[in-house]
Amino acid sequence: MRIYLIGYMGSGKSSRGSELATKLGYKFIDLDEMIEKDNKRHIADIFKTNGEQIFREMEQKALQKTFKKDDIVVATGGGAPCFFDNLKEMREHGITVYLQASVGMLFHRLATSKGDRPLIKDLKDVELVLQIRDQIANRERFYTKAHYTIDAEDLKASDLVKLLSKELKKSQN
């Protein structure tokens, strides 16, 4: 089985994904880390040197590699489901889970880690709040097509395990 965690940056995809993979005995893949490893460059450098379009093409190729793996949990980048046919392919090759978070929660999490994130690193706090709000408004139509939507505010990996276990049992009957 393949589980794809989608949602805005800062929603907990990487942290909860790693915990979930451990609980399930699966391998964890952070798509951004995979891109960095495959291209021997940091995401910020790819954005700066090649631009977002080239990054999105690299992201698509990395995502497609996951379709050949089994028993994995994949934390996607926040924009991954919104480009090409990425979301459709994730849905066809696995279970997609949208970690939904409020603008306030995302701002709280992202304000302290802006330097690590190329799309927000130069934004002032007000600009960050507006960008989060606007991007969620644009991306929500993709995110909500996930198989499941889970509130990321108080999310624990055990909640994900319970949900997915129930759904797996249903699909096997």
mmCIF file with all atom_site columns, N, CA and C in Angstrom, residues 27 95 126 146 161:
data_model
loop_
_atom_site.group_PDB
_atom_site.id
_atom_site.type_symbol
_atom_site.label_atom_id
_atom_site.label_alt_id
_atom_site.label_comp_id
_atom_site.label_asym_id
_atom_site.label_entity_id
_atom_site.label_seq_id
_atom_site.pdbx_PDB_ins_code
_atom_site.Cartn_x
_atom_site.Cartn_y
_atom_site.Cartn_z
_atom_site.occupancy
_atom_site.B_iso_or_equiv
_atom_site.pdbx_formal_charge
_atom_site.auth_seq_id
_atom_site.auth_comp_id
_atom_site.auth_asym_id
_atom_site.auth_atom_id
_atom_site.pdbx_PDB_model_num
ATOM 1  N N  . LYS A 1 27  ? 8.064  2.269  4.987  1.00 0.00 ? 27  LYS A N  1
ATOM 2  C CA . LYS A 1 27  ? 9.151  3.198  4.728  1.00 0.00 ? 27  LYS A CA 1
ATOM 3  C C  . LYS A 1 27  ? 8.547  4.590  4.573  1.00 0.00 ? 27  LYS A C  1
ATOM 4  N N  . ILE A 1 95  ? -3.566 5.689  -1.363 1.00 0.00 ? 95  ILE A N  1
ATOM 5  C CA . ILE A 1 95  ? -4.570 6.389  -0.567 1.00 0.00 ? 95  ILE A CA 1
ATOM 6  C C  . ILE A 1 95  ? -4.047 7.797  -0.317 1.00 0.00 ? 95  ILE A C  1
ATOM 7  N N  . VAL A 1 126 ? 2.681  39.756 7.752  1.00 0.00 ? 126 VAL A N  1
ATOM 8  C CA . VAL A 1 126 ? 1.386  40.048 7.130  1.00 0.00 ? 126 VAL A CA 1
ATOM 9  C C  . VAL A 1 126 ? 1.325  39.415 5.740  1.00 0.00 ? 126 VAL A C  1
ATOM 10 N N  . ALA A 1 146 ? -8.750 14.515 -2.089 1.00 0.00 ? 146 ALA A N  1
ATOM 11 C CA . ALA A 1 146 ? -8.083 13.383 -1.444 1.00 0.00 ? 146 ALA A CA 1
ATOM 12 C C  . ALA A 1 146 ? -9.133 12.378 -0.987 1.00 0.00 ? 146 ALA A C  1
ATOM 13 N N  . VAL A 1 161 ? -3.405 6.086  11.850 1.00 0.00 ? 161 VAL A N  1
ATOM 14 C CA . VAL A 1 161 ? -3.357 4.623  11.821 1.00 0.00 ? 161 VAL A CA 1
ATOM 15 C C  . VAL A 1 161 ? -4.760 4.050  12.006 1.00 0.00 ? 161 VAL A C  1
#
